[in-house]
Short mmCIF file of C-alpha atoms in Angstrom, two decimals:
data_model
loop_
_atom_site.label_atom_id
_atom_site.label_comp_id
_atom_site.label_asym_id
_atom_site.label_seq_id
_atom_site.Cartn_x
_atom_site.Cartn_y
_atom_site.Cartn_z
CA MET Q 1 -19.04 -21.93 22.49
CA GLU Q 2 -16.74 -19.53 20.80
CA PHE Q 3 -12.88 -20.89 20.37
CA ARG Q 4 -11.61 -17.88 19.13
CA THR Q 5 -11.55 -13.85 19.84
CA LEU Q 6 -13.69 -12.64 17.29
CA LEU Q 7 -12.52 -8.92 16.42
CA GLN Q 8 -15.75 -7.14 15.30
CA ALA Q 9 -15.49 -4.57 12.62
CA VAL Q 10 -16.26 -0.96 14.11
CA PRO Q 11 -17.87 1.29 11.06
CA SER Q 12 -15.65 4.44 10.23
CA HIS Q 13 -16.90 7.82 9.62
CA PRO Q 14 -16.64 9.11 7.22
CA LYS Q 15 -16.43 6.13 4.53
CA ILE Q 16 -14.36 5.58 1.75
CA GLY Q 17 -15.91 5.76 -1.31
CA TYR Q 18 -14.92 5.30 -5.22
CA ASP Q 19 -14.87 8.92 -5.32
CA ASN Q 20 -12.14 9.40 -3.10
CA LYS Q 21 -8.59 9.85 -3.75
CA LEU Q 22 -6.14 7.63 -1.71
CA LEU Q 23 -2.49 7.21 -1.18
CA LEU Q 24 -0.70 4.42 0.56
CA LEU Q 25 2.56 4.24 2.15
CA GLY Q 26 4.54 1.79 4.38
CA SER Q 27 5.56 -1.92 4.61
CA CYS Q 28 4.97 -4.93 2.10
CA PHE Q 29 1.71 -5.10 3.87
CA THR Q 30 0.72 -1.80 2.27
CA GLU Q 31 0.79 -3.71 -1.06
CA HIS Q 32 -1.72 -6.07 -0.05
CA ILE Q 33 -4.17 -3.45 0.88
CA GLY Q 34 -3.39 -0.74 -2.02
CA GLY Q 35 -3.01 -3.75 -4.71
CA TRP Q 36 -6.21 -4.93 -3.92
CA LEU Q 37 -7.90 -1.18 -4.39
CA GLU Q 38 -6.16 -0.40 -7.52
CA ASP Q 39 -7.04 -3.89 -8.66
CA HIS Q 40 -10.73 -2.92 -7.96
CA TYR Q 41 -10.26 0.50 -9.85
CA PHE Q 42 -10.28 2.78 -6.76
CA ASP Q 43 -8.36 6.26 -7.39
CA ALA Q 44 -5.50 4.78 -5.15
CA LEU Q 45 -1.57 5.13 -5.25
CA THR Q 46 0.45 2.46 -3.40
CA ASN Q 47 3.96 2.89 -2.30
CA PRO Q 48 5.43 5.68 -5.02
CA PHE Q 49 9.05 5.02 -3.00
CA GLY Q 50 8.37 1.44 -2.80
CA VAL Q 51 8.28 -0.81 0.24
CA ILE Q 52 9.31 1.22 3.37
CA PHE Q 53 9.25 -0.51 6.77
CA ASN Q 54 10.15 2.07 9.48
CA PRO Q 55 8.13 5.21 10.64
CA GLU Q 56 11.19 7.55 10.31
CA SER Q 57 11.48 6.70 6.33
CA VAL Q 58 7.75 6.72 5.84
CA ALA Q 59 8.06 10.21 7.29
CA ARG Q 60 10.73 11.04 5.14
CA SER Q 61 9.17 9.69 1.95
CA LEU Q 62 5.79 11.72 3.00
CA GLN Q 63 8.27 14.82 3.68
CA ASN Q 64 9.53 14.56 0.47
CA LEU Q 65 6.08 14.44 -1.26
CA LEU Q 66 4.97 17.27 0.52
CA GLU Q 67 8.30 19.43 -0.50
CA GLU Q 68 7.86 18.15 -4.18
CA LYS Q 69 11.61 17.11 -3.85
CA VAL Q 70 13.76 16.48 -7.18
CA TYR Q 71 16.36 13.79 -6.65
CA THR Q 72 19.59 14.83 -8.29
CA GLU Q 73 22.38 12.32 -9.48
CA SER Q 74 24.47 13.47 -6.35
CA GLU Q 75 21.92 11.75 -4.22
CA LEU Q 76 22.27 8.42 -5.73
CA PHE Q 77 25.03 6.02 -5.11
CA GLU Q 78 26.61 3.11 -7.14
CA TYR Q 79 27.55 -0.18 -6.09
CA LYS Q 80 28.30 -3.36 -8.09
CA GLY Q 81 27.23 -1.37 -11.25
CA ILE Q 82 23.74 -0.39 -9.88
CA TRP Q 83 22.80 3.21 -9.30
CA SER Q 84 20.25 3.54 -6.33
CA SER Q 85 18.75 5.88 -3.70
CA PHE Q 86 18.76 5.28 0.09
CA ASP Q 87 15.18 6.68 -0.07
CA HIS Q 88 13.75 4.13 -2.61
CA HIS Q 89 13.25 0.54 -3.18
CA SER Q 90 15.58 -1.36 -5.48
CA ARG Q 91 12.63 -1.50 -8.15
CA PHE Q 92 13.81 2.29 -8.70
CA SER Q 93 17.60 1.27 -9.26
CA SER Q 94 19.26 0.85 -12.66
CA THR Q 95 22.53 0.39 -14.47
CA ASP Q 96 21.92 3.92 -15.84
CA PRO Q 97 21.76 6.62 -13.13
CA GLN Q 98 19.35 8.90 -15.54
CA HIS Q 99 17.06 6.19 -16.03
CA ALA Q 100 16.82 5.67 -12.30
CA LEU Q 101 16.41 9.36 -11.35
CA ARG Q 102 13.48 9.63 -14.37
CA LYS Q 103 11.74 6.76 -12.69
CA MET Q 104 12.43 8.38 -9.26
CA ASN Q 105 11.25 11.74 -9.96
CA ASP Q 106 8.40 10.88 -12.11
CA MET Q 107 6.85 8.72 -9.73
CA ARG Q 108 7.51 11.42 -6.95
CA ALA Q 109 5.41 14.18 -9.31
CA THR Q 110 2.65 11.90 -9.44
CA ALA Q 111 2.88 11.01 -5.86
CA SER Q 112 2.67 14.82 -4.66
CA GLU Q 113 -0.12 15.56 -6.87
CA GLN Q 114 -2.08 12.62 -5.48
CA LEU Q 115 -1.28 13.79 -1.78
CA LYS Q 116 -2.39 17.43 -2.51
CA ASN Q 117 -5.99 16.20 -3.54
CA ALA Q 118 -6.03 12.72 -1.14
CA ASP Q 119 -8.93 12.31 1.06
CA PHE Q 120 -7.31 9.31 2.65
CA LEU Q 121 -3.64 8.52 3.41
CA ILE Q 122 -3.19 4.82 4.69
CA VAL Q 123 -0.01 4.42 6.48
CA THR Q 124 1.42 0.87 7.39
CA PHE Q 125 4.47 0.61 9.88
CA GLY Q 126 6.34 -2.44 9.89
CA THR Q 127 8.87 -2.26 12.25
CA ALA Q 128 10.59 0.15 14.70
CA TRP Q 129 13.86 -1.01 13.88
CA VAL Q 130 15.87 1.12 11.78
CA PHE Q 131 19.37 1.08 9.77
CA THR Q 132 21.30 4.17 9.97
CA HIS Q 133 23.74 4.98 7.13
CA ARG Q 134 27.26 5.84 9.30
CA GLU Q 135 28.79 8.09 6.96
CA GLU Q 136 25.70 10.08 5.88
CA ALA Q 137 24.40 10.26 9.52
CA ARG Q 138 20.80 9.32 8.12
CA VAL Q 139 18.31 6.36 8.39
CA VAL Q 140 17.87 4.59 5.04
CA SER Q 141 14.64 3.22 3.68
CA ASN Q 142 16.70 0.31 2.07
CA CYS Q 143 20.25 -0.98 2.56
CA HIS Q 144 20.51 -2.30 -1.20
CA LYS Q 145 22.55 -5.25 -0.17
CA LEU Q 146 25.35 -2.94 1.01
CA PRO Q 147 27.77 -4.74 3.76
CA GLU Q 148 26.32 -4.43 7.53
CA ARG Q 149 29.38 -2.47 8.68
CA VAL Q 150 28.19 0.70 6.67
CA PHE Q 151 25.03 0.68 9.00
CA GLU Q 152 24.38 1.21 12.83
CA ARG Q 153 21.15 -0.79 13.56
CA THR Q 154 18.73 0.91 16.36
CA ARG Q 155 15.19 0.86 17.63
CA LEU Q 156 13.27 4.31 17.25
CA SER Q 157 11.77 5.19 20.59
CA VAL Q 158 8.01 5.82 21.01
CA THR Q 159 8.77 9.32 21.96
CA GLU Q 160 11.13 9.76 18.61
CA ILE Q 161 8.30 8.47 16.38
CA VAL Q 162 5.62 10.72 17.83
CA THR Q 163 7.55 13.59 17.77
CA ARG Q 164 8.49 13.37 14.22
CA TRP Q 165 5.14 12.32 13.15
CA SER Q 166 3.22 15.23 15.26
CA ILE Q 167 5.43 17.75 13.17
CA LEU Q 168 4.85 16.00 9.90
CA LEU Q 169 1.11 15.69 10.23
CA ARG Q 170 0.83 19.29 11.05
CA GLN Q 171 2.76 20.41 8.08
CA LEU Q 172 0.32 17.85 5.92
CA LEU Q 173 -2.61 19.49 7.11
CA THR Q 174 -1.50 23.14 6.09
CA VAL Q 175 -1.31 21.30 2.50
CA ASN Q 176 -4.18 19.23 2.48
CA PRO Q 177 -6.41 20.27 5.58
CA GLY Q 178 -9.32 17.76 4.72
CA ILE Q 179 -7.33 14.76 4.65
CA ARG Q 180 -7.78 11.42 6.77
CA VAL Q 181 -5.02 9.62 7.96
CA ILE Q 182 -5.31 5.64 8.75
CA PHE Q 183 -2.41 4.19 10.73
CA THR Q 184 -2.37 0.49 10.72
CA VAL Q 185 0.69 -2.01 12.03
CA SER Q 186 1.62 -4.87 9.62
CA PRO Q 187 0.91 -8.41 11.04
CA ILE Q 188 4.29 -9.77 9.27
CA ARG Q 189 6.60 -10.74 11.92
CA HIS Q 190 10.37 -9.49 11.67
CA LEU Q 191 12.16 -12.71 13.02
CA LYS Q 192 15.65 -11.17 12.22
CA ASP Q 193 15.04 -9.03 15.34
CA SER Q 194 14.34 -12.13 17.37
CA LEU Q 195 10.92 -12.63 18.46
CA HIS Q 196 11.37 -10.45 21.71
CA GLY Q 197 12.87 -7.88 19.55
CA ASN Q 198 9.77 -8.10 17.20
CA GLN Q 199 7.30 -7.64 20.29
CA LEU Q 200 9.13 -4.67 21.41
CA SER Q 201 9.18 -3.10 17.96
CA LYS Q 202 5.39 -3.45 17.24
CA ALA Q 203 4.61 -2.41 21.01
CA SER Q 204 6.51 0.81 20.00
CA LEU Q 205 4.71 1.16 16.82
CA LEU Q 206 1.15 0.63 18.60
CA LEU Q 207 1.96 2.86 21.42
CA ALA Q 208 3.23 5.91 19.02
CA ILE Q 209 -0.11 5.84 16.83
CA GLU Q 210 -2.25 5.42 20.10
CA GLU Q 211 -0.33 8.73 21.04
CA LEU Q 212 -0.77 10.39 17.67
CA ASN Q 213 -4.53 9.46 17.63
CA ASN Q 214 -4.86 11.28 20.83
CA GLN Q 215 -3.41 14.28 19.56
CA PHE Q 216 -5.05 14.65 15.85
CA GLU Q 217 -8.75 14.39 15.13
CA ASN Q 218 -8.04 13.40 11.50
CA THR Q 219 -6.18 10.14 12.51
CA SER Q 220 -7.47 6.64 13.12
CA TYR Q 221 -6.05 2.98 13.62
CA PHE Q 222 -7.03 0.09 11.55
CA PRO Q 223 -6.13 -3.37 13.47
CA SER Q 224 -4.27 -5.55 10.77
CA TYR Q 225 -2.11 -6.38 13.50
CA GLU Q 226 -4.72 -7.83 15.85
CA LEU Q 227 -6.62 -9.47 13.12
CA LEU Q 228 -3.88 -11.90 12.38
CA LEU Q 229 -2.19 -12.23 15.75
CA ASP Q 230 -5.34 -12.16 17.86
CA ASP Q 231 -8.33 -12.76 16.15
CA LEU Q 232 -7.18 -15.51 13.54
CA ARG Q 233 -4.40 -16.70 15.77
CA ASP Q 234 -3.28 -19.94 14.36
CA TYR Q 235 -0.33 -21.01 12.06
CA ARG Q 236 -2.90 -22.33 9.29
CA PHE Q 237 -3.25 -18.58 8.34
CA TYR Q 238 0.30 -18.06 7.72
CA ALA Q 239 2.30 -18.85 4.54
CA GLU Q 240 5.15 -21.74 4.47
CA ASP Q 241 7.57 -19.42 5.94
CA MET Q 242 5.52 -18.63 9.16
CA VAL Q 243 5.95 -14.94 8.83
CA HIS Q 244 3.86 -13.68 5.93
CA PRO Q 245 0.18 -14.12 6.15
CA ALA Q 246 -1.39 -16.81 3.90
CA ASP Q 247 -3.65 -15.66 1.00
CA ILE Q 248 -6.99 -16.69 3.30
CA ALA Q 249 -5.66 -14.38 5.87
CA ILE Q 250 -5.05 -11.39 3.89
CA THR Q 251 -8.57 -12.00 2.34
CA TYR Q 252 -10.13 -11.72 6.06
CA ILE Q 253 -8.21 -8.71 7.00
CA ARG Q 254 -9.44 -6.91 3.23
CA ASN Q 255 -13.13 -7.94 4.14
CA HIS Q 256 -12.89 -6.53 7.69
CA PHE Q 257 -11.32 -3.33 6.11
CA SER Q 258 -14.29 -3.10 3.66
CA GLU Q 259 -16.68 -3.56 6.58
CA THR Q 260 -15.02 -0.87 8.60
CA TYR Q 261 -14.61 1.66 5.81
CA PHE Q 262 -17.24 0.78 2.98
CA THR Q 263 -20.90 1.68 2.31
CA ASN Q 264 -23.10 -0.68 1.06
CA GLU Q 265 -23.06 0.98 -2.31
CA THR Q 266 -19.14 0.90 -2.57
CA ARG Q 267 -19.12 -2.99 -1.66
CA ASP Q 268 -21.64 -3.57 -4.36
CA ILE Q 269 -19.44 -1.81 -7.01
CA LEU Q 270 -16.55 -3.42 -5.94
CA ARG Q 271 -18.22 -6.87 -6.62
CA GLN Q 272 -19.16 -5.63 -10.08
CA CYS Q 273 -15.68 -4.70 -10.46
CA GLU Q 274 -14.70 -8.38 -9.56
CA LYS Q 275 -16.94 -9.72 -11.94
CA LEU Q 276 -15.36 -7.66 -14.65
CA ASN Q 277 -11.82 -8.66 -13.50
CA LYS Q 278 -13.15 -12.25 -14.04
CA SER Q 279 -13.99 -11.37 -17.63
CA ILE Q 280 -10.87 -9.99 -18.65
CA HIS Q 281 -8.94 -12.87 -17.06
CA HIS Q 282 -11.31 -15.50 -18.74
CA LYS Q 283 -9.65 -17.90 -21.13
CA PRO Q 284 -11.94 -19.07 -23.73
CA GLN Q 285 -11.76 -22.44 -25.20
CA ASN Q 286 -12.27 -21.46 -28.68
CA PRO Q 287 -11.11 -17.43 -28.89
CA ALA Q 288 -12.27 -17.14 -32.45
CA SER Q 289 -15.94 -18.30 -31.86
CA ASP Q 290 -18.96 -16.21 -31.85
CA ALA Q 291 -19.78 -16.86 -28.24
CA TYR Q 292 -16.64 -15.44 -27.49
CA LYS Q 293 -17.26 -12.36 -29.49
CA CYS Q 294 -20.63 -12.17 -27.62
CA PHE Q 295 -18.97 -12.59 -24.31
CA LEU Q 296 -16.58 -9.81 -25.03
CA ILE Q 297 -19.75 -7.51 -26.22
CA GLN Q 298 -21.62 -8.09 -23.57
CA ASN Q 299 -18.86 -7.49 -20.95
CA ILE Q 300 -17.78 -4.43 -22.60
CA ALA Q 301 -21.36 -3.01 -22.53
CA SER Q 302 -21.42 -3.99 -18.59
CA ALA Q 303 -18.21 -2.05 -18.03
CA ARG Q 304 -19.17 0.94 -19.77
CA ASN Q 305 -22.52 0.98 -18.23
CA LEU Q 306 -20.75 0.78 -14.71
CA LEU Q 307 -18.60 3.46 -15.79
CA ASN Q 308 -21.42 5.84 -16.97
CA LYS Q 309 -23.12 5.23 -13.43
CA ASN Q 310 -19.86 5.84 -11.47
CA HIS Q 311 -17.73 8.01 -13.63
CA PHE Q 312 -14.85 8.40 -11.03
CA LEU Q 313 -13.72 4.70 -11.53
CA THR Q 314 -10.56 4.16 -13.56
CA LEU Q 315 -11.88 1.66 -15.76
CA GLN Q 316 -10.07 3.08 -18.84
CA LYS Q 317 -7.29 0.06 -19.07
CA PRO Q 318 -10.04 -3.02 -18.56
CA LEU Q 319 -12.29 -1.20 -20.93
CA ALA Q 320 -9.25 -1.08 -23.39
CA ALA Q 321 -8.28 -4.70 -22.92
CA LEU Q 322 -11.53 -5.96 -23.72
CA GLN Q 323 -12.28 -3.54 -26.72
CA SER Q 324 -8.84 -4.78 -28.20
CA ARG Q 325 -9.59 -8.42 -27.80
CA LEU Q 326 -12.75 -7.64 -29.45
CA ASP Q 327 -11.11 -5.72 -32.29
CA ARG Q 328 -8.60 -8.66 -33.06
CA LEU Q 329 -11.39 -11.13 -33.12
CA GLU Q 330 -13.44 -8.80 -35.47
CA ASN Q 331 -10.48 -8.15 -37.75
CA ALA Q 332 -9.54 -12.16 -38.00
CA THR Q 333 -12.78 -12.45 -39.24
CA GLU Q 334 -13.22 -10.12 -41.91
#
């Protein structure tokens, strides 16, 4: 007898491979998927505006990438000595407005180029609730701890989300006709919206994505939300705050993503990349020993062999890290 509702992975066509370019936008759950892909040397770029939760702000970010927007100082605001943008996460903020602008515009330029050539765009919606700046009359991506009175809080309707994204997806296809868009809904609950408010929000997101999938052949849905809420469905799969997924749940969802979108060959390369990562993070008992030198030589050779067979892998940084350790060891023994 089964004591849980098991959600079976449905293989996707086309598949995601190491020769594909990916761009990921959205909530903090995007970081779990995107960071994992980047850590395993996929050509992936995650959240070039930082973490963004609602569909309107994600759409605005994507629009700015398509239009290759250049941010100016007039679009920043200063609060308690920090210069920020309502389009960006606080990791782009700075005490120096020019420094903030350089970070924003450099990343935007990189992300616009990635989007033009991307094979897959992965979008994670976190909530349908939005904060609208009263004076500027626009939805913000981040409130940057400004007083609540500055904003009006409302919930986007299914129609608003679908209308906004229908126009945007058509624009995206004119720039990149071959791109595939994977939508998902974050399983992270927004308890500040209340349990009922969170459910209404998630329902709005799910219904909007379903309508978009009915309209566009190049879009699909990955069930992150259902995997945690319906498949795992137990508080032991949550972190201590009972809101965010625990590491084991994140791993389970990643594995489901792998089964859905990766070929056997891609999964085999991923396992080799995991082995490479273990060698990079390995802490030897005696870093000056001949044994450790042999360990480094063997792993550098394995990494170069992996790169020769799969030239599209982004292995430059791990190779450089291993080579640097070997060089220091050889210089120390001379």
